[in-house]
Short mmCIF file of N, CA and C in Angstrom, two decimals:
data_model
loop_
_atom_site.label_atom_id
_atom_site.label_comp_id
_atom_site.label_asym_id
_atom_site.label_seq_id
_atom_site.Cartn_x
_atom_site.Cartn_y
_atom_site.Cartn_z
N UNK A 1 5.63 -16.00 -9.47
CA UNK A 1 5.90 -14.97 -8.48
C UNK A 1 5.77 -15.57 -7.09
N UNK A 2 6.54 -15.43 -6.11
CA UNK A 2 6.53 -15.28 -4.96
C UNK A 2 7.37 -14.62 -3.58
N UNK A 3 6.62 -14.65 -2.65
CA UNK A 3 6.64 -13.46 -1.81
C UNK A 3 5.32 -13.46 -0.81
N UNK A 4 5.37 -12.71 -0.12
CA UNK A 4 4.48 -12.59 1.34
C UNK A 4 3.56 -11.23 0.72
N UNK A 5 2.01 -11.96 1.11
CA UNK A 5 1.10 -10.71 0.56
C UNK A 5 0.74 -9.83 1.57
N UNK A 6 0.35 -8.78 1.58
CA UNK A 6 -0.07 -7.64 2.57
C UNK A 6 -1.52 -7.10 2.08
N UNK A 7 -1.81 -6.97 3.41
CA UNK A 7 -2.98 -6.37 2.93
C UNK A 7 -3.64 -5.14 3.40
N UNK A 8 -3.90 -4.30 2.92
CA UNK A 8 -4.05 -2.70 3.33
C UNK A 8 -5.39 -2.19 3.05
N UNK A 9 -5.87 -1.14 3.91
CA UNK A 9 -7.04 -0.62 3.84
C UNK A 9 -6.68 0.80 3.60
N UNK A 10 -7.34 1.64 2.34
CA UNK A 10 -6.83 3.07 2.62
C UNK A 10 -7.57 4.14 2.63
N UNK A 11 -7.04 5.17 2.78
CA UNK A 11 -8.09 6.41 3.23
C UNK A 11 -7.37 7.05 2.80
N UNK A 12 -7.97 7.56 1.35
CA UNK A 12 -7.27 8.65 0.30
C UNK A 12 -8.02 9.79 0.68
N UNK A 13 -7.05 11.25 -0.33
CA UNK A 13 -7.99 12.64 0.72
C UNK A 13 -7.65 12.49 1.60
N UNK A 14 -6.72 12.32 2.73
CA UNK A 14 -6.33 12.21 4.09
C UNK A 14 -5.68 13.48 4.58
N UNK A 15 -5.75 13.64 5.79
CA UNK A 15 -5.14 15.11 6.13
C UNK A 15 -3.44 15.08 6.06
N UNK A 16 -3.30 13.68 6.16
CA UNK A 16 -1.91 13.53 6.39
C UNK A 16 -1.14 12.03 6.38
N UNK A 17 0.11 12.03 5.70
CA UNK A 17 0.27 10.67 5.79
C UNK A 17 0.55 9.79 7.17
N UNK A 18 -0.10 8.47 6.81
CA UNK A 18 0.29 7.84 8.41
C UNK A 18 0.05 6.62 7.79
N UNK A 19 0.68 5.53 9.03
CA UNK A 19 0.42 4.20 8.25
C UNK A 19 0.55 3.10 9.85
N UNK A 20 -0.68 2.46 9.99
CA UNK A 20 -0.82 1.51 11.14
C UNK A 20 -0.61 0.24 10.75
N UNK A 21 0.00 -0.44 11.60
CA UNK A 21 -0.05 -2.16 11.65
C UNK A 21 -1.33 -2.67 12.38
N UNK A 22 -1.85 -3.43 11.29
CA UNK A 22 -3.07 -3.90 12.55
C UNK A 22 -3.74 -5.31 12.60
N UNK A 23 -2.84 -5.66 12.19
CA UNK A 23 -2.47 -7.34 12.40
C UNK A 23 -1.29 -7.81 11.58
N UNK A 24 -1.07 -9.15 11.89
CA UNK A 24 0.32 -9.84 10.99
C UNK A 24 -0.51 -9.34 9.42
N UNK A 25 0.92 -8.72 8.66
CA UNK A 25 0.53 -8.55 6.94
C UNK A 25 -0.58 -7.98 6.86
N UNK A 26 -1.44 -7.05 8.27
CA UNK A 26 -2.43 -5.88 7.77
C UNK A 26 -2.15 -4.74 7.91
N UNK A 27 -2.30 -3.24 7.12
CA UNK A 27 -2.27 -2.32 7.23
C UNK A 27 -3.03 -1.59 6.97
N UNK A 28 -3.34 -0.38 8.05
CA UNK A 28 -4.03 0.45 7.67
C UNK A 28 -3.33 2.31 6.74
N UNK A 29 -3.45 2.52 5.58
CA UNK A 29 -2.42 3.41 5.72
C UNK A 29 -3.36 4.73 5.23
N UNK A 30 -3.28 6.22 5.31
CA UNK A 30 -3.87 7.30 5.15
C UNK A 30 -2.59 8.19 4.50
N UNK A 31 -3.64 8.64 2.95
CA UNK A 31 -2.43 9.51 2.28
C UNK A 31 -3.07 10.52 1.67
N UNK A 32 -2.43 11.57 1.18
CA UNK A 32 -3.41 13.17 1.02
C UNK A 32 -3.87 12.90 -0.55
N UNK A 33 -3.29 11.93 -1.10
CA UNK A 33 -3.77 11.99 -2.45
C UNK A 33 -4.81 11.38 -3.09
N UNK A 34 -5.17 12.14 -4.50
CA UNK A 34 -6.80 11.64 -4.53
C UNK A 34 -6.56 10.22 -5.28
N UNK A 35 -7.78 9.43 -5.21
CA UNK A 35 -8.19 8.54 -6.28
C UNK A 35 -8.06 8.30 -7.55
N UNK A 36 -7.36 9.36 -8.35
CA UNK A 36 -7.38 9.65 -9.91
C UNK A 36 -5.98 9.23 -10.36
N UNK A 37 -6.26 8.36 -11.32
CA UNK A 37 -5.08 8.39 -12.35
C UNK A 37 -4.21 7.27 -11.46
N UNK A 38 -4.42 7.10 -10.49
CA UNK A 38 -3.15 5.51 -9.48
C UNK A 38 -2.87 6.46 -8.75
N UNK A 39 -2.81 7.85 -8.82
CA UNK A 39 -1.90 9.03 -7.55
C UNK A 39 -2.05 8.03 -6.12
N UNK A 40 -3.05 7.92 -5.64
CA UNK A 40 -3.29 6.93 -4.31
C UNK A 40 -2.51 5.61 -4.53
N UNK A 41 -2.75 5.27 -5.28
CA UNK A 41 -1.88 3.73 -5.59
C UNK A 41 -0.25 4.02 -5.33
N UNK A 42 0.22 4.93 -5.61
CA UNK A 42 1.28 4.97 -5.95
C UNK A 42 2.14 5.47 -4.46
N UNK A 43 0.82 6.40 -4.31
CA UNK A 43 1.28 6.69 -2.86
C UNK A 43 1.44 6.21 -1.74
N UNK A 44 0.51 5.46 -1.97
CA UNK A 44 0.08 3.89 -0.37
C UNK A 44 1.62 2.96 -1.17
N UNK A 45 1.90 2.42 -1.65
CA UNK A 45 2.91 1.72 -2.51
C UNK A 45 4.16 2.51 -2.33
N UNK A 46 4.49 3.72 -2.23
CA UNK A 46 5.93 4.39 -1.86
C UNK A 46 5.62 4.06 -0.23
N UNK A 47 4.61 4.49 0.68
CA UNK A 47 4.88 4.77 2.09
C UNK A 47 5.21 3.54 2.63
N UNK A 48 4.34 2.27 1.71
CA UNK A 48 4.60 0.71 2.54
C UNK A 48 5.75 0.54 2.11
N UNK A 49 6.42 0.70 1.31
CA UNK A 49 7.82 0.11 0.89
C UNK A 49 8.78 1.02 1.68
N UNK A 50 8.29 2.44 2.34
CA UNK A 50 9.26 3.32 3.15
C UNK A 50 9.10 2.34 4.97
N UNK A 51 7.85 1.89 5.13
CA UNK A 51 7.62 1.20 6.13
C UNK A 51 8.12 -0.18 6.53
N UNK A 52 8.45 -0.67 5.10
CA UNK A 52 9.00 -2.00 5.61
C UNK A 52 10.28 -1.91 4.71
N UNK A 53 10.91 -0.79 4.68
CA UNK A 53 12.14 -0.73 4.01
C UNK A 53 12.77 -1.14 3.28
N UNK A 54 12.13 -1.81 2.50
CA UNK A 54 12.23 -1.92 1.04
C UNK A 54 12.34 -1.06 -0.50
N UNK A 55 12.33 -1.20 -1.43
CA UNK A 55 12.10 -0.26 -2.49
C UNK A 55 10.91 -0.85 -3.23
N UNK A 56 10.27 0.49 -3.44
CA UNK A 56 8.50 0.12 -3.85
C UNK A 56 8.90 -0.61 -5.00
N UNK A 57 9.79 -0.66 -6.21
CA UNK A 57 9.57 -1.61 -7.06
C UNK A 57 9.33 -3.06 -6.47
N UNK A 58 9.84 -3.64 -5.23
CA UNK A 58 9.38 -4.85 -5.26
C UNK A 58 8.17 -4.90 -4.29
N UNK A 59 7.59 -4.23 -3.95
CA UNK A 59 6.09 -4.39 -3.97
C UNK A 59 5.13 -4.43 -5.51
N UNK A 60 4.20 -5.04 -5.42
CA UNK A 60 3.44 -5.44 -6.55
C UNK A 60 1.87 -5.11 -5.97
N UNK A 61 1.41 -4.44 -6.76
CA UNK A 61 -0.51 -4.14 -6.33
C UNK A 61 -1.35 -5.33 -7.33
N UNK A 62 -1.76 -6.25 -6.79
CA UNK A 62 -2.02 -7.44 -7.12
C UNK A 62 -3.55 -7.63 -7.05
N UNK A 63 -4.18 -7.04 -6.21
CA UNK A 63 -5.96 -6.83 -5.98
C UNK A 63 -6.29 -5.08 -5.54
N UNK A 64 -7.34 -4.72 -5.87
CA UNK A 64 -8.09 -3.55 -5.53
C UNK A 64 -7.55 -2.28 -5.86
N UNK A 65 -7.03 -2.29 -7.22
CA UNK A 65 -6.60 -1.07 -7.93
C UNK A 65 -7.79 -0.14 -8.07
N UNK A 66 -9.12 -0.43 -7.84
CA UNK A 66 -9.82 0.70 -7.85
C UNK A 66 -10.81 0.61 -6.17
N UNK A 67 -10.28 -0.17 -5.34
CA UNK A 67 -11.01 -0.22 -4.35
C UNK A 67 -10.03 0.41 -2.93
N UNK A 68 -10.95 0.41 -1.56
CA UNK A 68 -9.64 1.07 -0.82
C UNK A 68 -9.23 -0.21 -0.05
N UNK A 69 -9.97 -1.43 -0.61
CA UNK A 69 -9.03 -3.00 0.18
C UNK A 69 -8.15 -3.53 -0.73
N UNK A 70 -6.70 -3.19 -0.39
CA UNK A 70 -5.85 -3.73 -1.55
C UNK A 70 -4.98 -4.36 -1.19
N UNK A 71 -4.22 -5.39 -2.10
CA UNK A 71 -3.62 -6.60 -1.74
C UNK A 71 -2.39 -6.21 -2.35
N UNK A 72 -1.56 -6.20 -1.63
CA UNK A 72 0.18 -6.20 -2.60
C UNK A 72 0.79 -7.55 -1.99
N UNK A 73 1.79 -7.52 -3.22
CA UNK A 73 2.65 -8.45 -2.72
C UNK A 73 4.31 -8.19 -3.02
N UNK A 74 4.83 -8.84 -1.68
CA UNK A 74 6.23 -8.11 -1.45
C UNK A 74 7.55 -9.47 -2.41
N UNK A 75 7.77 -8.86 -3.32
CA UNK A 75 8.79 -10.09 -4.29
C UNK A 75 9.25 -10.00 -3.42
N UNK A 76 10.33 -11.56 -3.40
CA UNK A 76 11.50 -12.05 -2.42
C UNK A 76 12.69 -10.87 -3.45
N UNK A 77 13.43 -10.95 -3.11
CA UNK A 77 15.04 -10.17 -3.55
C UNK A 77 15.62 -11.00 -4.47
#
């Protein structure tokens, strides 16, 4: 596999979705959904792939499936 990794901090339970840049390949992103079942995973993973305009299949969640520091990585095309 390769591709450029990202790395995101999140804040599930959020009032609302939003999503900050806050350094090269860091993000901060906030989404209303809970912790259970990937719902958050899935959700931080649709908004970054709406953010860098891509389609979430080629993002990959690669570290911190149960933490809120998580590592994806963006396949080349």
């Amino acid at each position: 596999m390769s591709g450029k990794y990202i790395a995101v901090y999140v804040h599930p339970r959020a009032r609302q979705r939003r999503i900050a840049l806050r350094g090269e390949n860091r993000y901060e992103v906030w989404v209303p959904e809970a912790p259970a079942d990937g719902a958050a995973n899935k959700a931080v993973q649709r908004l970054l792939a709406e953010a860098l305009t891509v389609a979430p299949s080629r993002l990959a969640l690669i570290r911190g499936h149960t933490s809120r520091k998580k590592v994806f990585q963006l396949m080349s095309a």
